[in-house]
Amino acid sequence: MFKKVLIANRGEIALRVIRTCREMGIKTVAVYSTADKDSLHVRFADEAVCIGKPAGVDSYLNIPHIMAAAEITNADAVHPGYGFLAENAKFSQICADHGIKFIGPTPDMINNMGDKITAKETMIKAGVPVVPGSGGLLESLEQAKDLAKNHVGYPVILKATAGGGGKGMRVVWEESELERAYNTAKAEAAASFKNDGIYMEKFVEEPRHIEIQVAGDQYGNVCHLSERDCSIQRRHQKLVEESPSPFMTDELREKMGAAAIKAASAINYESVGTIEFLVDKHRNFYFMEMNTRIQVEHCVTEEVVNFDLIKEQIKIALGEKISGKNYFPQMHAIECRINAEDPYNDFRPSPGKITTLHTPGGHGVRVDSHVYTGYVIPPYYDSMIGKLITVAQTREEAIDTMYRALSEYVIEGVKTTIPFHLQLMKNEDFRSGNFTTKFLETFKMQ
Ligand code: MV4
């Protein structure tokens, strides 16, 4: 058993990890920036170390500062949470080099999935369906033109190999747009990722984003824990996630689950992770990316399969075996991200002091949040201040419980996404389950 885990993160996920460590009898070390000194994760942990100034690069992204905190507190493991250093292969390597267990995958696994062309090549070899496209890097505009016209077919999408999460993508509908898109995609990739490598794929129109949760142990056992539907996104920011997907069938789950297991097995994946797929209207599915971390939306899976994913992640890091059997949804769960943003004003961030807070409760309601009355939301980090998760026997009941819980939620002092979620829960297209990743492009606040 680990004696002491350092949580290299902040906010709700730091709390989430501390809670599971407590249950397992593991001591915890919080690290925090000067902007987070009054944060709950600092108070909940057994020990806390200030690691620097507010900016990410000076604190939660600063590897020397975090390693120093692990050293002085004698931590024997590090949990990276999500974001920050969670998918940083160098950090995983440095932890290993210092005899500190990184609760997550090895540097090789992170690197293999971090480069999108390498990841796709790995998936093709493993027999996982991928979107047809250029295969490797685009070498020239002429080659791109030839590929789009004679092999892939318009519309196409250009993506950065070092990218992910939608940054620097360009959709091209016809040849006349290709030159400009090629040049801007390359320039953006160079500026954002210091790597101007781009590749081409057939553009899948109006897809659903459905991802499969997987877990793998150190002995080659891999299982899946069914899907999450993350199609309700705005500018690549997920706002609502649910499991099971309203679009799922038993047959599709069987196929996507098997593909996800193939994908994770191809890199001998160790830890919990997620295989993201695009699913078209004919229920064809294509590998998009693998996330080699615990995700924000892991809670919906926890609720439907009745399983603590952080506990599983820690047990895998300790060298325990997983059973190898798959997990299927027994319930329906929905998560609404509560962000300090103004949904009436283009979701502009709204940091500041929470003057009043009443958190919902009751049957089927879970709130994962680090905020309290008087808490000041700092402007330096992402704007998520909590996750509201509801669970029920059916999707309809989970939505009704969500509407009721959202109605109970009172947050004053800052603007939040609660009014958006209240309207979404009453929206006919959302309630019917008939929506794609384009849904929020046309959704208007009343
Ligand atoms: C695509 C696509 C259509 N066709 N690739 C967006 C995030 C990044 N991981 C990949 N993304 C997309 N890739 C092909 N070949 C459409 C998207 C996409 C999207 C995907 C998931 C959820 C929301 C999205 C919103 C816009 C575009």
Tab-separated table of C-alpha atoms and ligand atoms in Angstrom:
chain	number	residue	atom	x	y	z
A	1	MET	CA	0.000	0.000	0.000
A	2	PHE	CA	1.161	3.558	-0.618
A	3	LYS	CA	1.849	5.443	2.590
A	4	LYS	CA	1.466	8.907	1.178
A	5	VAL	CA	0.153	10.233	-2.140
A	6	LEU	CA	0.916	13.731	-3.383
A	7	ILE	CA	-1.888	15.166	-5.507
A	8	ALA	CA	-0.346	17.318	-8.250
A	9	ASN	CA	-3.568	19.201	-8.965
A	10	ARG	CA	-6.201	21.543	-7.545
A	11	GLY	CA	-9.957	22.025	-7.379
A	12	GLU	CA	-12.565	19.313	-7.386
A	13	ILE	CA	-10.281	16.565	-8.738
A	14	ALA	CA	-7.740	17.109	-5.938
A	15	LEU	CA	-10.609	16.662	-3.435
A	16	ARG	CA	-11.905	13.650	-5.349
A	17	VAL	CA	-8.520	11.910	-5.071
A	18	ILE	CA	-8.071	12.858	-1.396
A	19	ARG	CA	-11.460	11.303	-0.576
A	20	THR	CA	-10.528	7.932	-2.061
A	21	CYS	CA	-7.075	7.996	-0.416
A	22	ARG	CA	-8.805	8.569	2.940
A	23	GLU	CA	-10.996	5.512	2.419
A	24	MET	CA	-7.936	3.460	1.536
A	25	GLY	CA	-5.991	4.647	4.591
A	26	ILE	CA	-3.443	6.536	2.492
A	27	LYS	CA	-2.069	9.872	3.752
A	28	THR	CA	-2.301	12.800	1.337
A	29	VAL	CA	-0.197	15.809	0.421
A	30	ALA	CA	-1.842	18.764	-1.308
A	31	VAL	CA	0.209	21.201	-3.348
A	32	TYR	CA	-1.120	24.678	-4.007
A	33	SER	CA	-0.313	27.988	-5.621
A	34	THR	CA	-0.528	31.231	-3.654
A	35	ALA	CA	-3.891	31.843	-5.377
A	36	ASP	CA	-5.263	28.601	-3.876
A	37	LYS	CA	-4.143	28.950	-0.249
A	38	ASP	CA	-7.781	29.005	0.955
A	39	SER	CA	-8.833	26.078	-1.230
A	40	LEU	CA	-10.626	23.062	0.234
A	41	HIS	CA	-8.051	20.619	-1.158
A	42	VAL	CA	-5.457	22.313	1.056
A	43	ARG	CA	-7.671	21.880	4.127
A	44	PHE	CA	-8.757	18.311	3.321
A	45	ALA	CA	-5.232	16.943	2.834
A	46	ASP	CA	-3.082	15.702	5.699
A	47	GLU	CA	-0.251	18.017	4.621
A	48	ALA	CA	0.005	20.891	2.186
A	49	VAL	CA	2.952	22.524	0.433
A	50	CYS	CA	2.880	25.842	-1.417
A	51	ILE	CA	4.582	25.328	-4.772
A	52	GLY	CA	4.607	28.819	-6.247
A	53	LYS	CA	2.877	31.764	-7.778
A	54	PRO	CA	-0.601	31.557	-9.385
A	55	ALA	CA	0.371	30.989	-13.024
A	56	GLY	CA	0.292	27.313	-13.987
A	57	VAL	CA	3.927	27.356	-15.175
A	58	ASP	CA	5.012	28.574	-11.724
A	59	SER	CA	2.969	25.997	-9.777
A	60	TYR	CA	0.824	23.071	-11.036
A	61	LEU	CA	2.927	22.752	-14.209
A	62	ASN	CA	6.259	23.279	-12.476
A	63	ILE	CA	7.900	19.859	-12.244
A	64	PRO	CA	10.897	20.856	-10.043
A	65	HIS	CA	8.591	22.534	-7.516
A	66	ILE	CA	6.287	19.492	-7.373
A	67	MET	CA	9.200	17.033	-7.083
A	68	ALA	CA	10.649	19.132	-4.243
A	69	ALA	CA	7.289	18.973	-2.439
A	70	ALA	CA	7.205	15.164	-2.895
A	71	GLU	CA	10.769	14.896	-1.593
A	72	ILE	CA	10.293	16.964	1.576
A	73	THR	CA	7.013	15.249	2.485
A	74	ASN	CA	8.345	11.764	1.694
A	75	ALA	CA	5.459	10.935	-0.666
A	76	ASP	CA	5.780	7.534	-2.331
A	77	ALA	CA	3.308	8.220	-5.163
A	78	VAL	CA	1.922	11.130	-7.206
A	79	HIS	CA	-1.609	11.423	-8.574
A	80	PRO	CA	-1.722	13.915	-11.462
A	81	GLY	CA	-5.529	14.302	-11.765
A	82	TYR	CA	-6.552	15.684	-15.187
A	83	GLY	CA	-5.103	18.618	-17.139
A	84	PHE	CA	-1.801	20.150	-15.966
A	85	LEU	CA	0.824	17.314	-15.947
A	86	ALA	CA	-1.564	14.359	-16.332
A	87	GLU	CA	-0.425	13.574	-19.900
A	88	ASN	CA	3.145	14.828	-19.609
A	89	ALA	CA	5.469	11.902	-20.410
A	90	LYS	CA	8.481	13.770	-18.994
A	91	PHE	CA	6.762	14.117	-15.615
A	92	SER	CA	5.834	10.421	-15.573
A	93	GLN	CA	9.505	9.624	-16.361
A	94	ILE	CA	10.907	11.957	-13.698
A	95	CYS	CA	8.626	10.406	-11.063
A	96	ALA	CA	9.879	6.939	-12.063
A	97	ASP	CA	13.510	8.117	-11.979
A	98	HIS	CA	13.003	9.339	-8.407
A	99	GLY	CA	11.347	6.176	-7.163
A	100	ILE	CA	7.959	7.869	-6.871
A	101	LYS	CA	5.075	5.927	-8.415
A	102	PHE	CA	3.184	7.964	-11.021
A	103	ILE	CA	-0.456	6.878	-10.663
A	104	GLY	CA	-1.100	6.640	-14.391
A	105	PRO	CA	0.526	5.205	-17.502
A	106	THR	CA	4.249	4.965	-18.344
A	107	PRO	CA	5.985	7.638	-20.476
A	108	ASP	CA	5.918	5.309	-23.519
A	109	MET	CA	2.152	4.913	-23.354
A	110	ILE	CA	1.650	8.681	-22.983
A	111	ASN	CA	4.001	9.425	-25.911
A	112	ASN	CA	2.435	6.811	-28.163
A	113	MET	CA	-1.015	8.387	-27.777
A	114	GLY	CA	0.169	12.019	-27.553
A	115	ASP	CA	1.287	12.079	-31.189
A	116	LYS	CA	-1.942	11.655	-33.152
A	117	ILE	CA	-0.395	10.137	-36.305
A	118	THR	CA	1.545	7.595	-34.240
A	119	ALA	CA	-1.651	6.805	-32.319
A	120	LYS	CA	-3.595	6.245	-35.573
A	121	GLU	CA	-0.838	3.996	-36.961
A	122	THR	CA	-0.924	1.955	-33.766
A	123	MET	CA	-4.710	1.612	-34.053
A	124	ILE	CA	-4.614	0.557	-37.723
A	125	LYS	CA	-2.107	-2.196	-36.832
A	126	ALA	CA	-4.342	-3.291	-33.956
A	127	GLY	CA	-7.382	-3.510	-36.239
A	128	VAL	CA	-9.268	-0.578	-34.698
A	129	PRO	CA	-11.304	1.427	-37.261
A	130	VAL	CA	-9.905	4.901	-37.970
A	131	VAL	CA	-11.185	7.680	-40.247
A	132	PRO	CA	-9.670	7.274	-43.750
A	133	GLY	CA	-7.139	9.959	-44.624
A	134	SER	CA	-3.527	10.765	-45.415
A	135	GLY	CA	-2.121	8.165	-43.042
A	136	GLY	CA	1.088	10.070	-42.308
A	137	LEU	CA	2.107	13.731	-42.386
A	138	LEU	CA	1.179	15.928	-45.339
A	139	GLU	CA	4.388	16.662	-47.248
A	140	SER	CA	3.179	19.484	-49.511
A	141	LEU	CA	0.140	21.416	-50.666
A	142	GLU	CA	0.259	19.513	-53.971
A	143	GLN	CA	0.130	16.185	-52.156
A	144	ALA	CA	-2.756	17.450	-50.000
A	145	LYS	CA	-4.665	18.517	-53.136
A	146	ASP	CA	-4.155	15.158	-54.786
A	147	LEU	CA	-5.189	13.238	-51.658
A	148	ALA	CA	-8.335	15.287	-51.079
A	149	LYS	CA	-9.427	15.160	-54.705
A	150	ASN	CA	-8.505	11.628	-55.738
A	151	HIS	CA	-8.325	9.511	-52.596
A	152	VAL	CA	-10.127	10.898	-49.521
A	153	GLY	CA	-12.867	13.014	-51.133
A	154	TYR	CA	-14.282	16.347	-49.895
A	155	PRO	CA	-15.122	17.419	-47.258
A	156	VAL	CA	-11.816	16.826	-45.460
A	157	ILE	CA	-10.417	17.993	-42.142
A	158	LEU	CA	-6.806	19.023	-41.434
A	159	LYS	CA	-5.472	18.268	-37.959
A	160	ALA	CA	-2.180	18.846	-36.114
A	161	THR	CA	-0.340	15.663	-35.185
A	162	ALA	CA	0.725	17.258	-31.890
A	163	GLY	CA	-2.810	18.601	-31.343
A	164	GLY	CA	-5.928	17.084	-29.882
A	165	GLY	CA	-9.084	18.408	-28.345
A	166	GLY	CA	-9.926	20.394	-31.462
A	167	LYS	CA	-7.096	22.952	-31.454
A	168	GLY	CA	-5.871	24.017	-34.891
A	169	MET	CA	-8.334	21.939	-36.939
A	170	ARG	CA	-9.600	23.133	-40.338
A	171	VAL	CA	-12.567	21.743	-42.261
A	172	VAL	CA	-12.222	22.046	-46.053
A	173	TRP	CA	-15.370	21.680	-48.179
A	174	GLU	CA	-13.884	22.194	-51.646
A	175	GLU	CA	-10.538	22.504	-53.408
A	176	SER	CA	-10.669	26.317	-53.631
A	177	GLU	CA	-10.395	26.488	-49.799
A	178	LEU	CA	-7.549	24.018	-49.423
A	179	GLU	CA	-4.488	26.257	-49.886
A	180	ARG	CA	-5.535	28.785	-47.257
A	181	ALA	CA	-6.590	26.038	-44.798
A	182	TYR	CA	-3.318	24.148	-45.339
A	183	ASN	CA	-1.236	27.244	-44.592
A	184	THR	CA	-3.223	28.395	-41.554
A	185	ALA	CA	-3.429	24.883	-40.058
A	186	LYS	CA	0.358	24.525	-40.400
A	187	ALA	CA	1.057	27.977	-38.946
A	188	GLU	CA	-1.336	27.382	-36.039
A	189	ALA	CA	0.194	23.997	-35.285
A	190	ALA	CA	3.696	25.522	-35.274
A	191	ALA	CA	2.594	28.354	-32.971
A	192	SER	CA	0.525	26.207	-30.561
A	193	PHE	CA	2.545	22.984	-30.377
A	194	LYS	CA	6.038	23.888	-31.719
A	195	ASN	CA	5.387	21.126	-34.292
A	196	ASP	CA	3.913	22.074	-37.688
A	197	GLY	CA	3.085	18.490	-38.709
A	198	ILE	CA	-0.471	18.184	-40.056
A	199	TYR	CA	-2.485	15.318	-41.520
A	200	MET	CA	-5.776	14.893	-43.399
A	201	GLU	CA	-8.931	12.929	-42.684
A	202	LYS	CA	-12.305	12.550	-44.332
A	203	PHE	CA	-14.618	14.958	-42.461
A	204	VAL	CA	-17.352	12.993	-40.693
A	205	GLU	CA	-20.456	15.201	-40.743
A	206	GLU	CA	-22.612	15.627	-37.651
A	207	PRO	CA	-20.946	12.880	-35.620
A	208	ARG	CA	-21.612	11.860	-32.062
A	209	HIS	CA	-18.731	11.863	-29.609
A	210	ILE	CA	-18.896	8.570	-27.740
A	211	GLU	CA	-16.004	7.385	-25.599
A	212	ILE	CA	-15.287	4.057	-23.933
A	213	GLN	CA	-13.776	3.907	-20.429
A	214	VAL	CA	-11.084	1.247	-20.155
A	215	ALA	CA	-8.813	-0.106	-17.438
A	216	GLY	CA	-5.670	-2.179	-17.860
A	217	ASP	CA	-3.354	-3.709	-15.269
A	218	GLN	CA	0.392	-4.455	-15.232
A	219	TYR	CA	-0.228	-8.041	-16.396
A	220	GLY	CA	-1.917	-7.348	-19.728
A	221	ASN	CA	-5.531	-7.665	-18.540
A	222	VAL	CA	-7.776	-5.000	-20.086
A	223	CYS	CA	-11.499	-4.412	-19.594
A	224	HIS	CA	-14.010	-1.784	-20.625
A	225	LEU	CA	-16.583	-0.032	-18.465
A	226	SER	CA	-18.997	0.968	-21.257
A	227	GLU	CA	-19.484	4.356	-22.830
A	228	ARG	CA	-20.091	7.999	-22.147
A	229	ASP	CA	-21.835	10.282	-24.621
A	230	CYS	CA	-20.058	13.657	-24.740
A	231	SER	CA	-21.774	15.163	-27.769
A	232	ILE	CA	-23.026	18.223	-25.849
A	233	GLN	CA	-19.959	20.411	-26.351
A	234	ARG	CA	-19.352	24.060	-27.081
A	235	ARG	CA	-16.123	25.015	-28.860
A	236	HIS	CA	-14.635	21.670	-27.806
A	237	GLN	CA	-15.547	22.226	-24.152
A	238	LYS	CA	-17.801	19.475	-22.854
A	239	LEU	CA	-20.770	20.762	-20.876
A	240	VAL	CA	-22.887	17.631	-20.327
A	241	GLU	CA	-21.922	13.949	-20.341
A	242	GLU	CA	-24.006	10.862	-19.803
A	243	SER	CA	-23.913	7.101	-19.641
A	244	PRO	CA	-25.279	5.074	-21.293
A	245	SER	CA	-25.417	6.981	-24.586
A	246	PRO	CA	-29.021	7.400	-25.824
A	247	PHE	CA	-27.654	6.421	-29.271
A	248	MET	CA	-26.138	3.137	-28.057
A	249	THR	CA	-27.397	-0.346	-28.870
A	250	ASP	CA	-26.236	-3.597	-27.265
A	251	GLU	CA	-24.650	-4.569	-30.570
A	252	LEU	CA	-22.765	-1.278	-30.976
A	253	ARG	CA	-21.566	-1.397	-27.350
A	254	GLU	CA	-20.250	-4.886	-27.948
A	255	LYS	CA	-18.330	-3.729	-31.049
A	256	MET	CA	-17.032	-0.451	-29.610
A	257	GLY	CA	-16.093	-2.137	-26.331
A	258	ALA	CA	-14.111	-4.790	-28.198
A	259	ALA	CA	-12.387	-2.100	-30.312
A	260	ALA	CA	-11.508	-0.086	-27.184
A	261	ILE	CA	-9.987	-3.168	-25.569
A	262	LYS	CA	-7.949	-3.816	-28.736
A	263	ALA	CA	-6.790	-0.187	-28.670
A	264	ALA	CA	-5.659	-0.274	-25.028
A	265	SER	CA	-4.124	-3.747	-25.403
A	266	ALA	CA	-2.089	-2.557	-28.420
A	267	ILE	CA	0.021	-0.381	-26.083
A	268	ASN	CA	-0.219	-2.747	-23.076
A	269	TYR	CA	-2.106	0.051	-21.385
A	270	GLU	CA	-1.770	0.235	-17.637
A	271	SER	CA	-4.122	2.458	-15.584
A	272	VAL	CA	-7.575	3.812	-16.396
A	273	GLY	CA	-8.027	5.580	-19.734
A	274	THR	CA	-10.515	6.526	-22.403
A	275	ILE	CA	-10.820	5.732	-26.092
A	276	GLU	CA	-12.680	8.507	-27.920
A	277	PHE	CA	-14.673	7.632	-31.017
A	278	LEU	CA	-16.589	9.580	-33.636
A	279	VAL	CA	-19.843	7.782	-34.459
A	280	ASP	CA	-21.729	8.672	-37.654
A	281	LYS	CA	-25.465	8.449	-38.247
A	282	HIS	CA	-25.138	4.906	-39.630
A	283	ARG	CA	-23.419	3.861	-36.376
A	284	ASN	CA	-20.026	3.495	-38.056
A	285	PHE	CA	-17.416	4.370	-35.451
A	286	TYR	CA	-13.859	5.612	-35.796
A	287	PHE	CA	-11.015	5.955	-33.301
A	288	MET	CA	-10.308	9.637	-32.621
A	289	GLU	CA	-7.902	9.854	-29.639
A	290	MET	CA	-6.960	8.043	-26.487
A	291	ASN	CA	-6.889	9.999	-23.237
A	292	THR	CA	-4.272	8.495	-20.944
A	293	ARG	CA	-5.719	10.043	-17.764
A	294	ILE	CA	-8.733	10.055	-15.488
A	295	GLN	CA	-11.265	12.419	-17.051
A	296	VAL	CA	-13.563	15.083	-15.632
A	297	GLU	CA	-16.608	13.010	-16.621
A	298	HIS	CA	-15.442	9.730	-15.030
A	299	CYS	CA	-18.197	10.144	-12.389
A	300	VAL	CA	-21.049	9.182	-14.732
A	301	THR	CA	-19.339	5.856	-15.333
A	302	GLU	CA	-18.795	5.409	-11.583
A	303	GLU	CA	-22.515	5.925	-10.980
A	304	VAL	CA	-23.779	3.526	-13.656
A	305	VAL	CA	-21.350	0.673	-13.028
A	306	ASN	CA	-21.122	1.330	-9.259
A	307	PHE	CA	-17.348	1.457	-9.151
A	308	ASP	CA	-14.734	3.891	-7.740
A	309	LEU	CA	-12.425	4.579	-10.707
A	310	ILE	CA	-9.833	6.439	-8.623
A	311	LYS	CA	-9.605	3.479	-6.248
A	312	GLU	CA	-9.150	1.191	-9.253
A	313	GLN	CA	-6.452	3.477	-10.653
A	314	ILE	CA	-4.568	3.405	-7.335
A	315	LYS	CA	-4.925	-0.375	-7.025
A	316	ILE	CA	-3.550	-0.855	-10.549
A	317	ALA	CA	-0.594	1.404	-9.687
A	318	LEU	CA	-0.013	-0.798	-6.613
A	319	GLY	CA	0.281	-3.818	-8.916
A	320	GLU	CA	-3.095	-5.394	-8.226
A	321	LYS	CA	-4.752	-7.510	-10.922
A	322	ILE	CA	-8.070	-6.526	-12.473
A	323	SER	CA	-10.703	-9.195	-13.034
A	324	GLY	CA	-10.729	-8.737	-16.807
A	325	LYS	CA	-14.520	-8.741	-17.045
A	326	ASN	CA	-16.365	-5.822	-18.585
A	327	TYR	CA	-18.870	-3.571	-16.835
A	328	PHE	CA	-22.260	-2.559	-18.214
A	329	PRO	CA	-24.577	0.294	-17.223
A	330	GLN	CA	-27.069	-0.680	-14.517
A	331	MET	CA	-28.446	2.864	-14.192
A	332	HIS	CA	-28.531	6.125	-16.157
A	333	ALA	CA	-26.294	9.008	-15.059
A	334	ILE	CA	-25.913	12.570	-16.331
A	335	GLU	CA	-23.294	15.147	-15.417
A	336	CYS	CA	-23.659	18.902	-15.812
A	337	ARG	CA	-20.499	20.958	-15.547
A	338	ILE	CA	-21.066	23.954	-13.321
A	339	ASN	CA	-18.718	26.633	-14.627
A	340	ALA	CA	-18.252	30.207	-13.435
A	341	GLU	CA	-19.233	31.526	-16.858
A	342	ASP	CA	-22.048	33.685	-18.155
A	343	PRO	CA	-24.228	31.611	-20.510
A	344	TYR	CA	-26.106	34.788	-21.566
A	345	ASN	CA	-22.824	36.392	-22.604
A	346	ASP	CA	-21.022	33.876	-24.808
A	347	PHE	CA	-19.958	31.847	-21.740
A	348	ARG	CA	-17.520	34.556	-20.675
A	349	PRO	CA	-15.552	33.559	-17.532
A	350	SER	CA	-16.950	35.063	-14.325
A	351	PRO	CA	-14.346	34.724	-11.564
A	352	GLY	CA	-14.859	36.329	-8.149
A	353	LYS	CA	-16.310	35.691	-4.708
A	354	ILE	CA	-19.157	33.257	-4.054
A	355	THR	CA	-21.348	35.210	-1.655
A	356	THR	CA	-24.066	32.565	-1.227
A	357	LEU	CA	-23.938	28.827	-1.866
A	358	HIS	CA	-26.646	26.205	-1.432
A	359	THR	CA	-25.778	22.789	-2.802
A	360	PRO	CA	-28.510	20.391	-3.957
A	361	GLY	CA	-28.971	16.987	-2.389
A	362	GLY	CA	-31.475	14.201	-2.072
A	363	HIS	CA	-32.003	10.901	-3.825
A	364	GLY	CA	-29.858	10.323	-6.901
A	365	VAL	CA	-27.793	13.498	-6.547
A	366	ARG	CA	-23.989	13.754	-6.341
A	367	VAL	CA	-22.035	17.002	-6.189
A	368	ASP	CA	-18.260	16.997	-6.682
A	369	SER	CA	-17.080	20.496	-5.916
A	370	HIS	CA	-14.367	22.361	-4.051
A	371	VAL	CA	-16.193	25.646	-3.484
A	372	TYR	CA	-17.923	27.081	-0.411
A	373	THR	CA	-19.595	30.323	0.721
A	374	GLY	CA	-16.926	33.030	0.716
A	375	TYR	CA	-14.657	31.132	-1.708
A	376	VAL	CA	-12.964	33.356	-4.260
A	377	ILE	CA	-12.702	31.769	-7.731
A	378	PRO	CA	-9.260	32.740	-9.010
A	379	PRO	CA	-8.986	33.953	-12.629
A	380	TYR	CA	-5.892	31.871	-13.432
A	381	TYR	CA	-7.355	28.411	-14.019
A	382	ASP	CA	-10.295	26.769	-15.773
A	383	SER	CA	-13.730	27.984	-14.771
A	384	MET	CA	-15.229	24.690	-13.584
A	385	ILE	CA	-16.420	25.067	-9.985
A	386	GLY	CA	-18.258	21.803	-9.662
A	387	LYS	CA	-19.977	18.852	-11.247
A	388	LEU	CA	-23.588	17.949	-10.616
A	389	ILE	CA	-24.292	14.298	-11.316
A	390	THR	CA	-27.673	12.592	-11.130
A	391	VAL	CA	-28.406	8.897	-11.351
A	392	ALA	CA	-31.711	7.085	-11.855
A	393	GLN	CA	-33.197	3.951	-13.396
A	394	THR	CA	-33.991	5.667	-16.683
A	395	ARG	CA	-32.672	8.594	-18.733
A	396	GLU	CA	-35.930	10.470	-18.342
A	397	GLU	CA	-35.802	10.194	-14.552
A	398	ALA	CA	-32.124	11.200	-14.470
A	399	ILE	CA	-33.056	14.337	-16.476
A	400	ASP	CA	-35.990	15.101	-14.159
A	401	THR	CA	-33.761	14.672	-11.100
A	402	MET	CA	-31.173	16.921	-12.762
A	403	TYR	CA	-33.757	19.644	-13.372
A	404	ARG	CA	-34.900	19.412	-9.751
A	405	ALA	CA	-31.288	19.501	-8.431
A	406	LEU	CA	-30.344	22.428	-10.706
A	407	SER	CA	-33.401	24.295	-9.384
A	408	GLU	CA	-32.116	23.806	-5.813
A	409	TYR	CA	-28.593	24.997	-6.628
A	410	VAL	CA	-27.987	28.583	-5.490
A	411	ILE	CA	-24.695	30.253	-6.349
A	412	GLU	CA	-24.544	34.016	-5.889
A	413	GLY	CA	-21.716	36.450	-6.537
A	414	VAL	CA	-20.650	34.972	-9.865
A	415	LYS	CA	-22.444	33.943	-13.065
A	416	THR	CA	-22.720	30.206	-13.656
A	417	THR	CA	-23.828	27.713	-16.300
A	418	ILE	CA	-26.814	26.631	-14.139
A	419	PRO	CA	-29.378	28.638	-16.221
A	420	PHE	CA	-28.016	26.996	-19.387
A	421	HIS	CA	-28.398	23.497	-17.933
A	422	LEU	CA	-31.957	24.264	-16.702
A	423	GLN	CA	-32.959	25.215	-20.260
A	424	LEU	CA	-31.150	22.254	-21.767
A	425	MET	CA	-32.983	19.798	-19.475
A	426	LYS	CA	-36.307	21.139	-20.844
A	427	ASN	CA	-35.161	21.076	-24.491
A	428	GLU	CA	-37.127	18.597	-26.620
A	429	ASP	CA	-34.180	17.545	-28.782
A	430	PHE	CA	-32.010	16.937	-25.742
A	431	ARG	CA	-34.781	14.988	-24.015
A	432	SER	CA	-35.370	12.885	-27.121
A	433	GLY	CA	-31.681	11.908	-27.138
A	434	ASN	CA	-31.519	12.902	-30.785
A	435	PHE	CA	-28.500	15.245	-30.920
A	436	THR	CA	-24.975	15.398	-32.371
A	437	THR	CA	-21.837	17.456	-31.686
A	438	LYS	CA	-23.499	20.255	-33.715
A	439	PHE	CA	-26.381	20.586	-31.242
A	440	LEU	CA	-25.012	23.580	-29.294
A	441	GLU	CA	-24.124	25.532	-32.456
A	442	THR	CA	-27.811	26.322	-32.859
A	443	PHE	CA	-28.962	26.240	-29.215
A	444	LYS	CA	-30.094	29.672	-28.036
A	445	MET	CA	-30.585	30.815	-24.431
A	446	GLN	CA	-34.102	32.168	-23.795
B	1	MV4	C1	-13.300	15.141	-36.560
B	1	MV4	C2	-14.603	15.542	-36.885
B	1	MV4	C3	-15.121	15.093	-38.075
B	1	MV4	N1	-14.409	14.295	-38.886
B	1	MV4	N2	-12.618	14.355	-37.408
B	1	MV4	C4	-12.894	17.656	-32.515
B	1	MV4	C5	-12.009	17.373	-31.383
B	1	MV4	C6	-10.906	16.550	-31.895
B	1	MV4	N3	-10.553	15.543	-30.953
B	1	MV4	C7	-11.436	15.956	-33.153
B	1	MV4	N4	-12.649	16.641	-33.467
B	1	MV4	C8	-13.356	16.327	-34.563
B	1	MV4	N5	-12.708	15.514	-35.425
B	1	MV4	C9	-13.162	13.961	-38.534
B	1	MV4	N6	-12.463	13.184	-39.366
B	1	MV4	C10	-15.285	16.355	-36.009
B	1	MV4	C11	-14.661	16.773	-34.849
B	1	MV4	C12	-15.433	17.655	-34.012
B	1	MV4	C13	-15.909	17.245	-32.772
B	1	MV4	C14	-15.620	16.001	-32.244
B	1	MV4	C15	-16.107	15.614	-31.029
B	1	MV4	C16	-16.911	16.489	-30.313
B	1	MV4	C17	-17.193	17.725	-30.786
B	1	MV4	C18	-16.698	18.135	-32.021
B	1	MV4	C19	-17.003	19.396	-32.502
B	1	MV4	C20	-16.524	19.778	-33.693
B	1	MV4	C21	-15.730	18.928	-34.467
